[in-house]
C-alpha cells in the first residue's frame, strides 16, 4: 500500500455556519497524519469566494483507488456536518503527494 495525499476541491453554494468547517475538520482529523503534516499541508483551506480545498491522506494500492476513497471520505464528512452534495459540490480529486516508503 502507498500513502497518497489527495486534494479535493469544492464550493459552498450557500452560506454555512462557522461550525460546519470545524465539524468537517474534526471528522477528517485522523486523515491528517505525519506525512501530510510534515509536508506543511492544511487539512481544510477556505477561500473568500466560498471555494475550499480538503487535503487528506489515504492508503491505497494505486492512484485511482486513492482518489475514489478520498471522495467517499470527504462526501461522508460533509454529510455528517449537515451538508448535501448540492450544498457543497466537489470537483475532481488530485494526487498532491505520494509516500511509497521507498
Short mmCIF file of C-alpha atoms in Angstrom, two decimals:
data_model
loop_
_atom_site.label_atom_id
_atom_site.label_comp_id
_atom_site.label_asym_id
_atom_site.label_seq_id
_atom_site.Cartn_x
_atom_site.Cartn_y
_atom_site.Cartn_z
CA UNK A 1 0.00 0.00 0.00
CA UNK A 2 1.02 3.54 -0.69
CA UNK A 3 0.13 6.72 1.19
CA UNK A 4 -1.39 9.35 -1.08
CA UNK A 5 -2.23 12.92 -0.20
CA UNK A 6 -5.36 13.74 -2.16
CA UNK A 7 -6.71 17.26 -2.65
CA UNK A 8 -10.46 17.54 -3.15
CA UNK A 9 -11.78 20.98 -4.19
CA UNK A 10 -15.32 22.15 -3.60
CA UNK A 11 -17.65 25.10 -3.36
CA UNK A 12 -20.18 26.09 -0.72
CA UNK A 13 -23.17 27.22 -2.79
CA UNK A 14 -24.86 28.90 0.18
CA UNK A 15 -23.71 30.42 3.43
CA UNK A 16 -22.56 27.88 6.00
CA UNK A 17 -22.39 28.27 9.74
CA UNK A 18 -18.96 28.72 11.28
CA UNK A 19 -19.42 25.34 12.96
CA UNK A 20 -19.52 23.47 9.62
CA UNK A 21 -15.81 23.80 8.71
CA UNK A 22 -14.88 22.84 12.28
CA UNK A 23 -17.12 19.76 12.11
CA UNK A 24 -15.57 18.74 8.78
CA UNK A 25 -12.04 19.16 10.16
CA UNK A 26 -12.87 17.10 13.26
CA UNK A 27 -14.28 14.30 11.11
CA UNK A 28 -11.23 14.30 8.82
CA UNK A 29 -8.57 14.83 11.51
CA UNK A 30 -7.48 11.14 11.52
CA UNK A 31 -6.66 11.54 7.81
CA UNK A 32 -4.15 14.34 8.52
CA UNK A 33 -1.18 12.26 9.56
CA UNK A 34 2.54 12.74 9.97
CA UNK A 35 3.23 12.52 6.23
CA UNK A 36 0.81 15.30 5.28
CA UNK A 37 1.66 17.37 8.37
CA UNK A 38 5.39 17.15 7.54
CA UNK A 39 4.58 18.48 4.09
CA UNK A 40 3.02 21.52 5.78
CA UNK A 41 -0.42 20.87 4.34
CA UNK A 42 -3.56 22.27 5.91
CA UNK A 43 -6.44 19.84 6.15
CA UNK A 44 -9.05 22.38 5.08
CA UNK A 45 -8.45 25.64 3.25
CA UNK A 46 -11.35 28.09 2.95
CA UNK A 47 -11.25 30.83 0.35
CA UNK A 48 -13.15 34.13 0.33
CA UNK A 49 -15.10 33.14 -2.78
CA UNK A 50 -16.79 30.18 -0.98
CA UNK A 51 -14.45 27.64 -2.51
CA UNK A 52 -12.48 25.22 -0.39
CA UNK A 53 -9.84 22.53 -0.65
CA UNK A 54 -9.57 19.47 1.54
CA UNK A 55 -6.27 17.58 1.72
CA UNK A 56 -6.26 14.17 3.29
CA UNK A 57 -4.05 11.13 3.41
CA UNK A 58 -5.35 7.85 2.04
CA UNK A 59 -3.73 4.41 1.97
CA UNK A 60 -4.44 2.67 -1.33
CA UNK A 61 -2.86 0.31 -3.83
CA UNK A 62 -3.00 2.91 -6.64
CA UNK A 63 -3.94 6.48 -7.57
CA UNK A 64 -7.40 5.55 -8.82
CA UNK A 65 -8.42 3.80 -5.60
CA UNK A 66 -6.93 6.62 -3.52
CA UNK A 67 -8.99 9.23 -5.34
CA UNK A 68 -12.19 7.17 -5.02
CA UNK A 69 -11.60 6.60 -1.32
CA UNK A 70 -10.89 10.30 -0.75
CA UNK A 71 -14.14 11.29 -2.45
CA UNK A 72 -16.11 8.84 -0.29
CA UNK A 73 -14.45 10.13 2.88
CA UNK A 74 -14.94 13.82 2.04
CA UNK A 75 -18.57 13.29 0.98
CA UNK A 76 -19.30 11.48 4.25
CA UNK A 77 -17.60 14.21 6.31
CA UNK A 78 -19.64 16.92 4.60
CA UNK A 79 -22.83 14.92 5.09
CA UNK A 80 -22.04 14.43 8.79
CA UNK A 81 -21.60 18.21 9.03
CA UNK A 82 -25.12 18.67 7.64
CA UNK A 83 -24.30 19.41 4.00
CA UNK A 84 -25.72 17.61 0.99
CA UNK A 85 -23.83 17.11 -2.26
CA UNK A 86 -25.81 20.02 -3.74
CA UNK A 87 -24.84 22.30 -0.80
CA UNK A 88 -21.12 21.69 -1.37
CA UNK A 89 -20.41 20.21 -4.80
CA UNK A 90 -16.96 18.69 -5.14
CA UNK A 91 -14.52 18.97 -8.01
CA UNK A 92 -12.22 16.25 -9.29
CA UNK A 93 -9.71 14.91 -6.76
CA UNK A 94 -6.00 15.20 -7.45
CA UNK A 95 -2.97 13.43 -6.05
CA UNK A 96 -0.74 16.07 -4.45
CA UNK A 97 1.65 13.80 -2.58
CA UNK A 98 2.88 10.19 -2.58
CA UNK A 99 4.84 8.29 0.07
CA UNK A 100 5.63 4.78 -1.06
CA UNK A 101 8.01 4.15 1.81
CA UNK A 102 10.97 3.62 -0.51
#
